[in-house]
Every structure is written in structure tokens, then in C-alpha cells.
mmCIF file of C-alpha atoms in Angstrom:
data_model
loop_
_atom_site.group_PDB
_atom_site.id
_atom_site.type_symbol
_atom_site.label_atom_id
_atom_site.label_comp_id
_atom_site.label_asym_id
_atom_site.label_seq_id
_atom_site.Cartn_x
_atom_site.Cartn_y
_atom_site.Cartn_z
ATOM 1 C CA MET N 1373 57.257 128.628 40.295
ATOM 2 C CA ASN N 1374 54.478 126.163 41.185
ATOM 3 C CA LEU N 1375 53.351 125.355 44.711
ATOM 4 C CA ALA N 1376 55.268 122.047 44.912
ATOM 5 C CA ALA N 1377 58.545 123.674 43.877
ATOM 6 C CA ALA N 1378 58.040 126.497 46.365
ATOM 7 C CA THR N 1379 57.320 123.984 49.135
ATOM 8 C CA ASN N 1380 60.464 121.998 48.323
ATOM 9 C CA GLU N 1381 62.546 125.167 48.334
ATOM 10 C CA ASN N 1382 61.137 126.165 51.722
ATOM 11 C CA LEU N 1383 61.894 122.715 53.098
ATOM 12 C CA ALA N 1384 65.458 122.903 51.792
ATOM 13 C CA SER N 1385 65.882 126.286 53.455
ATOM 14 C CA ALA N 1386 64.424 124.906 56.687
ATOM 15 C CA SER N 1387 66.853 121.987 56.519
ATOM 16 C CA ASN N 1388 69.821 124.337 56.229
ATOM 17 C CA THR N 1389 68.552 126.417 59.141
ATOM 18 C CA LEU N 1390 68.139 123.336 61.330
ATOM 19 C CA ILE N 1391 71.612 122.049 60.495
ATOM 20 C CA TYR N 1392 73.196 125.391 61.408
ATOM 21 C CA SER N 1393 71.074 125.545 64.554
ATOM 22 C CA SER N 1394 72.258 122.078 65.579
ATOM 23 C CA MET N 1395 75.844 123.250 65.136
ATOM 24 C CA ALA N 1396 75.172 126.111 67.543
ATOM 25 C CA VAL N 1397 73.759 123.726 70.154
ATOM 26 C CA TYR N 1398 76.601 121.241 69.621
ATOM 27 C CA THR N 1399 78.994 124.129 70.288
ATOM 28 C CA LEU N 1400 77.299 124.755 73.626
ATOM 29 C CA ALA N 1401 77.550 121.034 74.390
ATOM 30 C CA PHE N 1402 81.249 121.182 73.518
ATOM 31 C CA PHE N 1403 81.889 123.935 76.068
ATOM 32 C CA ALA N 1404 79.783 122.099 78.655
ATOM 33 C CA HIS N 1405 81.941 118.999 78.183
ATOM 34 C CA ILE N 1406 85.049 121.147 78.549
ATOM 35 C CA ALA N 1407 83.623 122.459 81.829
ATOM 36 C CA GLU N 1408 82.930 118.879 82.924
ATOM 37 C CA TRP N 1409 86.583 117.944 82.442
ATOM 38 C CA VAL N 1410 87.861 121.165 84.027
ATOM 39 C CA PHE N 1411 85.653 121.046 87.121
ATOM 40 C CA GLY N 1412 86.129 117.298 87.344
ATOM 41 C CA SER N 1413 89.894 117.643 87.665
ATOM 42 C CA ARG N 1414 89.549 115.710 90.902
ATOM 43 C CA SER N 1415 89.987 117.977 93.861
ATOM 44 C CA LYS N 1416 90.719 116.427 97.237
ATOM 45 C CA VAL N 1417 87.018 115.970 97.967
ATOM 46 C CA GLY N 1418 86.400 114.555 94.513
ATOM 47 C CA ARG N 1419 89.292 112.135 94.834
ATOM 48 C CA THR N 1420 88.062 110.912 98.198
ATOM 49 C CA ALA N 1421 84.502 110.398 96.969
ATOM 50 C CA ALA N 1422 85.680 108.531 93.876
ATOM 51 C CA ALA N 1423 88.098 106.451 95.923
ATOM 52 C CA LEU N 1424 85.426 105.457 98.425
ATOM 53 C CA LYS N 1425 83.059 104.570 95.573
ATOM 54 C CA GLN N 1426 85.718 102.398 93.917
ATOM 55 C CA ASP N 1427 86.439 100.752 97.249
ATOM 56 C CA THR N 1428 82.790 99.746 97.593
ATOM 57 C CA ALA N 1429 82.457 98.504 94.041
ATOM 58 C CA THR N 1430 85.733 96.699 93.442
ATOM 59 C CA GLY N 1431 87.183 95.922 96.832
ATOM 60 C CA PRO N 1432 90.034 97.575 98.714
ATOM 61 C CA ALA N 1433 91.782 99.396 95.856
ATOM 62 C CA VAL N 1434 92.515 102.612 97.757
ATOM 63 C CA GLU N 1435 93.836 103.867 101.044
ATOM 64 C CA VAL N 1436 92.129 106.814 102.754
ATOM 65 C CA GLN N 1437 94.030 108.415 105.587
ATOM 66 C CA VAL N 1438 92.097 110.250 108.298
ATOM 67 C CA ALA N 1439 93.821 112.879 110.435
ATOM 68 C CA GLN N 1440 92.328 114.381 113.550
ATOM 69 C CA LYS N 1441 92.451 118.175 113.903
ATOM 70 C CA GLY N 1442 90.769 119.544 116.996
ATOM 71 C CA GLY N 1443 88.393 116.626 117.191
ATOM 72 C CA THR N 1444 87.297 116.960 113.565
ATOM 73 C CA ALA N 1445 88.111 114.215 111.082
ATOM 74 C CA VAL N 1446 89.846 115.526 107.953
ATOM 75 C CA LEU N 1447 90.134 113.313 104.888
ATOM 76 C CA GLU N 1448 93.611 113.503 103.399
ATOM 77 C CA ARG N 1449 94.391 112.882 99.727
ATOM 78 C CA PRO N 1450 93.886 109.139 99.197
ATOM 79 C CA LYS N 1451 96.498 106.955 97.582
ATOM 80 C CA VAL N 1452 94.733 105.631 94.516
ATOM 81 C CA VAL N 1453 96.083 102.308 93.321
ATOM 82 C CA THR N 1454 95.697 102.264 89.557
ATOM 83 C CA ARG N 1455 97.238 98.837 89.078
ATOM 84 C CA SER N 1456 97.156 96.187 91.786
ATOM 85 C CA ALA N 1457 100.433 94.610 90.726
ATOM 86 C CA ALA N 1458 102.876 94.970 87.887
ATOM 87 C CA GLY N 1459 101.810 93.085 84.788
ATOM 88 C CA THR N 1460 98.209 92.507 85.877
ATOM 89 C CA ARG N 1461 95.048 93.971 84.363
ATOM 90 C CA ASP N 1462 92.678 94.099 87.343
ATOM 91 C CA VAL N 1463 92.582 97.893 87.243
ATOM 92 C CA PRO N 1464 89.443 99.721 88.386
ATOM 93 C CA ASP N 1465 87.778 102.118 85.970
ATOM 94 C CA GLY N 1466 88.326 105.825 86.520
ATOM 95 C CA PRO N 1467 85.462 107.936 87.862
ATOM 96 C CA GLY N 1468 84.734 109.554 84.501
ATOM 97 C CA ALA N 1469 85.226 113.080 83.211
ATOM 98 C CA ALA N 1470 83.347 114.506 86.205
ATOM 99 C CA GLY N 1471 86.035 113.052 88.483
ATOM 100 C CA GLY N 1472 83.582 112.324 91.277
ATOM 101 C CA THR N 1473 82.808 116.026 91.772
ATOM 102 C CA PHE N 1474 79.293 117.423 91.963
ATOM 103 C CA LYS N 1475 80.072 120.406 89.750
ATOM 104 C CA GLY N 1476 81.768 118.244 87.114
ATOM 105 C CA ASP N 1477 78.829 115.849 87.048
ATOM 106 C CA LEU N 1478 76.396 118.764 86.732
ATOM 107 C CA TRP N 1479 78.215 120.117 83.678
ATOM 108 C CA GLY N 1480 78.355 116.610 82.237
ATOM 109 C CA ARG N 1481 74.592 116.252 82.556
ATOM 110 C CA ILE N 1482 74.118 119.655 80.945
ATOM 111 C CA ALA N 1483 76.386 118.592 78.081
ATOM 112 C CA VAL N 1484 74.384 115.411 77.510
ATOM 113 C CA SER N 1485 71.105 117.361 77.595
ATOM 114 C CA LEU N 1486 72.439 119.816 75.018
ATOM 115 C CA THR N 1487 73.618 116.913 72.887
ATOM 116 C CA VAL N 1488 70.109 115.444 72.958
ATOM 117 C CA VAL N 1489 68.647 118.773 71.829
ATOM 118 C CA ALA N 1490 71.260 119.166 69.085
ATOM 119 C CA PHE N 1491 70.607 115.604 67.914
ATOM 120 C CA ALA N 1492 66.874 116.264 67.651
ATOM 121 C CA VAL N 1493 67.451 119.496 65.710
ATOM 122 C CA GLU N 1494 69.960 117.874 63.349
ATOM 123 C CA ALA N 1495 67.657 114.905 62.775
ATOM 124 C CA GLY N 1496 64.930 117.402 61.892
ATOM 125 C CA GLY N 1497 67.306 118.940 59.358
ATOM 126 C CA VAL N 1498 67.958 115.541 57.763
ATOM 127 C CA VAL N 1499 64.221 114.813 57.561
ATOM 128 C CA ALA N 1500 63.527 118.255 56.046
ATOM 129 C CA ARG N 1501 66.237 117.613 53.463
ATOM 130 C CA ALA N 1502 64.590 114.298 52.573
ATOM 131 C CA LEU N 1503 61.186 115.941 52.227
ATOM 132 C CA SER N 1504 62.603 118.706 50.047
ATOM 133 C CA VAL N 1505 63.889 116.216 47.479
ATOM 134 C CA GLN N 1506 61.225 113.532 48.135
ATOM 135 C CA ARG N 1507 63.772 110.739 48.429
ATOM 136 C CA ALA N 1508 66.318 109.263 50.816
ATOM 137 C CA PRO N 1509 68.721 112.087 51.788
ATOM 138 C CA TRP N 1510 71.837 110.194 50.717
ATOM 139 C CA GLY N 1511 72.430 111.274 47.148
ATOM 140 C CA ASN N 1512 75.702 113.141 47.711
ATOM 141 C CA MET N 1513 78.439 113.632 50.297
ATOM 142 C CA TYR N 1514 76.718 116.560 52.007
ATOM 143 C CA GLU N 1515 73.620 114.513 52.694
ATOM 144 C CA PHE N 1516 75.672 111.501 53.711
ATOM 145 C CA SER N 1517 77.726 113.625 56.131
ATOM 146 C CA ILE N 1518 74.807 115.197 57.968
ATOM 147 C CA THR N 1519 73.147 111.795 58.270
ATOM 148 C CA PHE N 1520 76.368 110.130 59.431
ATOM 149 C CA SER N 1521 76.883 112.568 62.313
ATOM 150 C CA THR N 1522 73.215 112.243 63.280
ATOM 151 C CA VAL N 1523 73.472 108.452 63.455
ATOM 152 C CA ALA N 1524 76.775 108.594 65.375
ATOM 153 C CA VAL N 1525 75.228 110.835 68.041
ATOM 154 C CA GLY N 1526 72.113 108.671 68.081
ATOM 155 C CA ALA N 1527 74.191 105.535 68.725
ATOM 156 C CA TYR N 1528 75.983 107.312 71.578
ATOM 157 C CA LEU N 1529 72.698 108.427 73.142
ATOM 158 C CA ILE N 1530 71.287 104.904 72.869
ATOM 159 C CA LEU N 1531 74.272 103.568 74.792
ATOM 160 C CA LEU N 1532 73.700 106.232 77.448
ATOM 161 C CA ALA N 1533 69.998 105.317 77.620
ATOM 162 C CA LEU N 1534 71.052 101.698 78.176
ATOM 163 C CA ARG N 1535 73.101 102.970 81.146
ATOM 164 C CA LYS N 1536 76.431 102.109 79.574
ATOM 165 C CA ASN N 1537 79.481 103.928 80.914
ATOM 166 C CA VAL N 1538 80.252 105.884 77.735
ATOM 167 C CA ARG N 1539 80.023 109.552 78.744
ATOM 168 C CA TRP N 1540 83.777 109.730 78.291
ATOM 169 C CA ILE N 1541 83.089 109.668 74.522
ATOM 170 C CA GLY N 1542 81.076 112.885 74.716
ATOM 171 C CA LEU N 1543 83.775 115.516 74.209
ATOM 172 C CA LEU N 1544 85.488 113.749 71.306
ATOM 173 C CA LEU N 1545 82.140 112.904 69.709
ATOM 174 C CA VAL N 1546 80.813 116.464 69.817
ATOM 175 C CA THR N 1547 84.145 117.780 68.504
ATOM 176 C CA THR N 1548 84.051 115.334 65.597
ATOM 177 C CA VAL N 1549 80.435 116.164 64.802
ATOM 178 C CA LEU N 1550 81.232 119.869 64.680
ATOM 179 C CA LEU N 1551 84.140 119.195 62.301
ATOM 180 C CA ASP N 1552 81.962 116.913 60.168
ATOM 181 C CA LEU N 1553 79.144 119.461 59.917
ATOM 182 C CA GLY N 1554 81.617 122.286 59.345
ATOM 183 C CA ILE N 1555 83.135 120.461 56.366
ATOM 184 C CA ALA N 1556 79.688 119.438 55.112
ATOM 185 C CA THR N 1557 78.225 122.960 55.159
ATOM 186 C CA THR N 1558 81.267 124.615 53.588
ATOM 187 C CA ALA N 1559 83.216 122.283 51.298
ATOM 188 C CA LEU N 1560 80.597 119.605 50.598
ATOM 189 C CA TYR N 1561 77.330 121.520 50.429
ATOM 190 C CA THR N 1562 75.117 120.704 47.446
ATOM 191 C CA ASP N 1563 71.725 122.175 46.616
ATOM 192 C CA SER N 1564 68.752 119.835 46.785
ATOM 193 C CA ASP N 1565 68.495 117.892 43.548
ATOM 194 C CA GLN N 1566 67.274 114.619 42.155
ATOM 195 C CA LEU N 1567 69.324 111.452 42.025
ATOM 196 C CA VAL N 1568 71.415 110.239 39.149
ATOM 197 C CA PRO N 1569 69.613 107.393 37.321
ATOM 198 C CA ALA N 1570 71.737 104.627 38.875
ATOM 199 C CA LEU N 1571 70.540 105.582 42.346
ATOM 200 C CA HIS N 1572 66.829 105.276 41.584
ATOM 201 C CA SER N 1573 66.315 102.025 43.470
ATOM 202 C CA TYR N 1574 64.929 100.750 46.743
ATOM 203 C CA TRP N 1575 68.455 99.448 47.362
ATOM 204 C CA LEU N 1576 69.410 103.036 48.179
ATOM 205 C CA TRP N 1577 67.452 102.743 51.424
ATOM 206 C CA ILE N 1578 68.992 99.362 52.233
ATOM 207 C CA HIS N 1579 72.614 99.676 51.124
ATOM 208 C CA VAL N 1580 73.369 103.276 52.057
ATOM 209 C CA SER N 1581 71.508 103.220 55.382
ATOM 210 C CA THR N 1582 73.500 100.194 56.551
ATOM 211 C CA ALA N 1583 76.739 101.814 55.359
ATOM 212 C CA ILE N 1584 75.960 104.911 57.447
ATOM 213 C CA ILE N 1585 75.134 102.847 60.540
ATOM 214 C CA CYS N 1586 78.345 100.851 60.152
ATOM 215 C CA GLY N 1587 80.448 103.987 59.772
ATOM 216 C CA ALA N 1588 78.904 105.586 62.849
ATOM 217 C CA VAL N 1589 79.502 102.523 65.031
ATOM 218 C CA PHE N 1590 82.999 101.998 63.617
ATOM 219 C CA TYR N 1591 83.702 105.589 64.642
ATOM 220 C CA LEU N 1592 82.691 104.901 68.255
ATOM 221 C CA GLY N 1593 84.929 101.842 68.232
ATOM 222 C CA ALA N 1594 87.831 103.909 66.870
ATOM 223 C CA VAL N 1595 87.433 106.471 69.675
ATOM 224 C CA GLY N 1596 87.526 103.689 72.245
ATOM 225 C CA THR N 1597 90.597 102.169 70.599
ATOM 226 C CA LEU N 1598 92.473 105.476 70.503
ATOM 227 C CA LEU N 1599 91.769 106.179 74.165
ATOM 228 C CA TYR N 1600 92.726 102.603 75.019
ATOM 229 C CA LEU N 1601 96.215 103.192 73.611
ATOM 230 C CA PHE N 1602 96.673 106.315 75.760
ATOM 231 C CA ARG N 1603 95.270 104.703 78.906
ATOM 232 C CA ASP N 1604 97.315 101.532 78.381
ATOM 233 C CA SER N 1605 100.524 103.582 78.102
ATOM 234 C CA TYR N 1606 99.535 105.420 81.295
ATOM 235 C CA GLU N 1607 98.944 102.188 83.201
ATOM 236 C CA ASN N 1608 102.180 100.661 81.936
ATOM 237 C CA LYS N 1609 104.173 103.708 82.992
ATOM 238 C CA ILE N 1610 102.769 103.560 86.524
ATOM 239 C CA ALA N 1611 103.315 99.800 86.703
ATOM 240 C CA ASN N 1612 106.955 100.304 85.759
ATOM 241 C CA GLY N 1613 107.463 102.895 88.482
ATOM 242 C CA GLY N 1614 107.198 105.929 86.227
ATOM 243 C CA THR N 1615 105.448 109.191 87.031
ATOM 244 C CA PRO N 1616 103.118 110.549 84.321
ATOM 245 C CA GLY N 1617 102.797 114.302 83.880
ATOM 246 C CA LYS N 1618 100.125 116.237 85.744
ATOM 247 C CA PHE N 1619 97.987 116.760 82.634
ATOM 248 C CA ALA N 1620 98.155 113.094 81.631
ATOM 249 C CA THR N 1621 97.355 112.047 85.180
ATOM 250 C CA SER N 1622 94.410 114.428 85.457
ATOM 251 C CA VAL N 1623 92.867 113.247 82.195
ATOM 252 C CA LEU N 1624 93.819 109.597 81.843
ATOM 253 C CA GLU N 1625 93.135 108.559 85.438
ATOM 254 C CA ARG N 1626 89.480 109.480 84.914
ATOM 255 C CA LEU N 1627 89.033 107.242 81.873
ATOM 256 C CA PRO N 1628 87.869 103.632 82.123
ATOM 257 C CA ALA N 1629 90.639 101.080 82.563
ATOM 258 C CA ALA N 1630 92.538 100.021 79.446
ATOM 259 C CA LYS N 1631 90.906 96.589 79.614
ATOM 260 C CA THR N 1632 87.438 98.190 79.674
ATOM 261 C CA LEU N 1633 88.209 100.442 76.696
ATOM 262 C CA ASP N 1634 89.668 97.528 74.759
ATOM 263 C CA THR N 1635 86.613 95.378 75.463
ATOM 264 C CA PHE N 1636 84.253 98.197 74.466
ATOM 265 C CA SER N 1637 86.005 98.705 71.128
ATOM 266 C CA TYR N 1638 86.067 95.006 70.374
ATOM 267 C CA ARG N 1639 82.399 94.513 71.155
ATOM 268 C CA VAL N 1640 81.112 97.406 69.038
ATOM 269 C CA ASN N 1641 83.358 96.480 66.093
ATOM 270 C CA ALA N 1642 82.399 92.818 66.323
ATOM 271 C CA ALA N 1643 78.715 93.677 66.610
ATOM 272 C CA VAL N 1644 78.644 95.827 63.471
ATOM 273 C CA PHE N 1645 81.021 93.743 61.323
ATOM 274 C CA PRO N 1646 78.254 91.374 60.091
ATOM 275 C CA LEU N 1647 76.236 94.442 59.055
ATOM 276 C CA TRP N 1648 79.235 95.747 57.086
ATOM 277 C CA THR N 1649 79.405 92.355 55.383
ATOM 278 C CA PHE N 1650 75.747 92.688 54.478
ATOM 279 C CA THR N 1651 76.391 96.236 53.209
ATOM 280 C CA ILE N 1652 78.949 94.960 50.696
ATOM 281 C CA ILE N 1653 76.669 92.128 49.598
ATOM 282 C CA ALA N 1654 73.729 94.526 49.197
ATOM 283 C CA GLY N 1655 75.934 96.853 47.151
ATOM 284 C CA ALA N 1656 76.910 93.985 44.872
ATOM 285 C CA ILE N 1657 73.272 93.043 44.318
ATOM 286 C CA TRP N 1658 72.408 96.692 43.597
ATOM 287 C CA ALA N 1659 75.329 96.892 41.137
ATOM 288 C CA GLY N 1660 73.959 93.842 39.373
ATOM 289 C CA ASP N 1661 70.583 95.543 38.964
ATOM 290 C CA ALA N 1662 72.016 98.940 37.963
ATOM 291 C CA TRP N 1663 75.018 98.032 35.822
ATOM 292 C CA GLY N 1664 74.513 94.390 34.941
ATOM 293 C CA ARG N 1665 77.485 93.094 36.978
ATOM 294 C CA TYR N 1666 77.948 92.327 40.658
ATOM 295 C CA TRP N 1667 81.618 93.274 40.860
ATOM 296 C CA GLY N 1668 83.610 95.534 38.570
ATOM 297 C CA TRP N 1669 86.678 96.563 40.581
ATOM 298 C CA ASP N 1670 85.301 100.059 40.951
ATOM 299 C CA PRO N 1671 87.405 102.063 43.480
ATOM 300 C CA LYS N 1672 84.510 102.227 45.954
ATOM 301 C CA GLU N 1673 83.959 98.493 45.708
ATOM 302 C CA VAL N 1674 87.668 97.770 46.132
ATOM 303 C CA TRP N 1675 88.082 99.981 49.197
ATOM 304 C CA SER N 1676 84.903 98.637 50.770
ATOM 305 C CA PHE N 1677 86.409 95.175 50.478
ATOM 306 C CA ILE N 1678 89.787 96.396 51.795
ATOM 307 C CA THR N 1679 87.957 97.829 54.817
ATOM 308 C CA TRP N 1680 86.189 94.512 55.323
ATOM 309 C CA VAL N 1681 89.503 92.643 55.207
ATOM 310 C CA ALA N 1682 91.096 95.090 57.665
ATOM 311 C CA TYR N 1683 88.311 94.629 60.217
ATOM 312 C CA ALA N 1684 88.365 90.867 59.665
ATOM 313 C CA CYS N 1685 92.103 90.892 60.438
ATOM 314 C CA TYR N 1686 91.425 92.897 63.598
ATOM 315 C CA LEU N 1687 88.752 90.506 64.823
ATOM 316 C CA HIS N 1688 91.003 87.543 64.041
ATOM 317 C CA ALA N 1689 93.889 89.221 65.864
ATOM 318 C CA ARG N 1690 91.744 89.537 68.968
ATOM 319 C CA ALA N 1691 91.427 85.733 68.974
ATOM 320 C CA THR N 1692 95.187 85.267 68.553
ATOM 321 C CA ALA N 1693 97.211 85.442 71.760
ATOM 322 C CA GLY N 1694 100.245 87.124 70.240
ATOM 323 C CA TRP N 1695 98.196 89.895 68.627
ATOM 324 C CA LYS N 1696 95.940 90.952 71.453
ATOM 325 C CA GLY N 1697 96.238 94.363 73.037
ATOM 326 C CA ARG N 1698 98.101 97.167 71.291
ATOM 327 C CA LYS N 1699 98.842 95.252 68.079
ATOM 328 C CA ALA N 1700 95.162 94.533 67.573
ATOM 329 C CA ALA N 1701 94.335 98.149 68.436
ATOM 330 C CA TYR N 1702 96.642 99.393 65.682
ATOM 331 C CA LEU N 1703 94.833 97.128 63.245
ATOM 332 C CA ALA N 1704 91.490 98.574 64.356
ATOM 333 C CA LEU N 1705 92.689 102.125 63.700
ATOM 334 C CA ILE N 1706 94.067 101.125 60.296
ATOM 335 C CA ALA N 1707 90.702 99.562 59.463
ATOM 336 C CA PHE N 1708 88.838 102.725 60.408
ATOM 337 C CA GLY N 1709 91.367 104.728 58.373
ATOM 338 C CA CYS N 1710 90.422 102.553 55.388
ATOM 339 C CA TRP N 1711 86.773 103.376 55.993
ATOM 340 C CA LEU N 1712 87.533 107.103 56.124
ATOM 341 C CA PHE N 1713 89.530 106.957 52.891
ATOM 342 C CA ASN N 1714 86.746 104.944 51.296
ATOM 343 C CA TYR N 1715 84.394 107.817 52.059
ATOM 344 C CA TYR N 1716 86.431 111.005 51.637
ATOM 345 C CA GLY N 1717 89.391 109.913 49.506
ATOM 346 C CA VAL N 1718 87.586 107.747 46.980
ATOM 347 C CA ASN N 1719 84.607 110.081 46.631
ATOM 348 C CA ILE N 1720 86.663 113.246 46.140
ATOM 349 C CA PHE N 1721 89.933 112.198 44.520
ATOM 350 C CA VAL N 1722 89.104 109.025 42.580
ATOM 351 C CA THR N 1723 86.806 108.797 39.585
ATOM 352 C CA GLY N 1724 84.479 105.840 39.323
ATOM 353 C CA LYS N 1725 80.874 104.764 39.044
ATOM 354 C CA HIS N 1726 80.348 105.841 42.672
ATOM 355 C CA SER N 1727 81.449 109.439 42.021
ATOM 356 C CA TYR N 1728 78.417 111.145 43.538
ATOM 357 C CA ALA N 1729 80.281 113.705 45.664
ATOM 358 C CA GLN N 1730 79.108 116.678 43.555
ATOM 359 C CA VAL N 1731 81.725 118.966 45.118
#
């Protein structure tokens, strides 16, 4: 074995070690997020602090009763108004997973710090994988998976750095990343190898990188959409005089308002949709260079277009009065389901020119 081969093998081994190490740190972040939700279950003090904060930021949305006991003021459990009037949408955002408690916020900050560390370690694993094969690390599903989860976490951390209220994504994101890496390292793992001839092109860097970015951002939008449906049902139940269960109340009242979640999902999906359009166009140009035709009804090409149509329908629905809200949200989830099938289903179960799964 020559020196170059030995170096590549060592880099591949280092990549595997870093990926497994990132999974260990993500696991710690997962438990920290669990602690954030548990300790942020909004005790009396936490409720009062959150209520007072909402009152300052959004106007008189709460009532805080003060009782005198022996000359000492005691704050009673405030009556939090989650919907100002039936049928309206001027609902204040919840206080977040930490629930306005110091201990919950502390665990949330620890979880984010661990996520940053895990992201850095996983990114190192992706880079080591690229160096071991001396190419873009997107030649098979294993490489695509580890890069996808890295980009998804990176997008989340960028939003946090921009001071966006997105820490509520943390628990679901870390859980998904652990599942993604678990599947990648067990069912999808492939030894470092060179690309098939059709992939030897600079379009690999352009087409596949944009596809990964789109998938990661679409995932964040799907999480927001899913939580919107739960929060919207919660708000509707309260508006109609219903009483949600204790668990639903404890969790859903801490999420952003349904309107906020809906707006978040729409904005991220709308922002990345033009890039998905470019991804399909870039793939067509690459197909023309590699196979001599721009479109051949290959399963991957067909499902990429189906995904594009689904997201286009969602964005159009948002502009149509009768399809706003839950109907549009269902379309968004269907669109993301198309993207997931395009990746897992087509690559594993369907044979075509894009069959690079190697599993």
C-alpha cells in the first residue's frame, strides 16, 4: 500500500470516528433539550415571568392577581389569554420551551452549545470524507445523508445567530439528525470509493450542493408546518371554549402562535423554492452533458419535478384566500413527503440512471 492510499484510508477512518462522535454529542444535546422542556413546564413563577414579559411586549394580554399575606405580596397564577377573541389571530407567541424559567433556559442554552459542538464535529467528518476520496462527498446516499444533516443543523444555527426565535425547532431537529445519522451509519454506509463516470463533472458541486441546501431548508419548513397544525388546533379548541389536556397545554402553549409558525414555514419555503428551481435546471444541463439529453423521464427527474409542482401549488395556495391556513399546510407536508420519497424511495426502490445508492 503506497503512502497516498494509506493517507486516504486514515482519513476515511477519521471521518467515521468524527461522525460517530457527533452522534454522541447530538445525544447529549437531545437530553439537554428534553431537560429544557421538562424544567420549562411553566411553574407559577415561570408563568408569571412569561406573562409579565408578554404584557410588556404585546400589550395587556394577561391578568396577574396579587394577594396580600402578612404584608407580603404573593403573585397568584396569572390568567393567560391565548386568544383575544374567538375567530381572531392576534395571539401572542408562547415563551418557548424554557417556559420563562431560569432552569429551563439554562438547559436550552446548554443544548444549543452542544449542538454547535456536534455540528462542528460532524462537519469535520464530512470534510475528512471528502479528503479521503479527493472529491465532493456526495457520491452515494451515505455521503448525501451526513452532509444533509450537517447543512440542516447549520441552517438552524444561522437562524439562531440572526436572533430568530427558532429554538423551539431544537428538539425535533436533533432527534431527526440522530435518526438520519443512525440510518446512514447502519443501512446506508458505503466505503470510500471513486465516482461512477457520469458523476465526474463540476456540475456535481453545483447541482448536488443546491439539492442538499434545498432539502435542509425544506425540512425546517416542514417542522414549522407540522407544529403549526398542532398549535392551530390548540388555539381553535380554546377559542371554542374547549379545555386541552394538561400535556397539550404544557407543550403547545410554549410554542409560537399558529400565525407565527405559519409565517415562518411560508417564508423559508418561499425563499428556497427558486433555488430548487435552479437545482432542476442545473440537473437538466448536467444530464445533457453526461447523457446527451436534457430530460429523459428518469424516476429521479420525474419526482424532482413532482416535488417542484407540489411546492408551487403550496405557494400558490398561500396567495389564494380559500386555501390559506390548514389546507395550504397540508400541501406543504405533501410537498416535503415528495422530496423525501425522491431521496429515499427513488434511490433505494427504483432503478434508473440516478441509482447511486450503493446499498
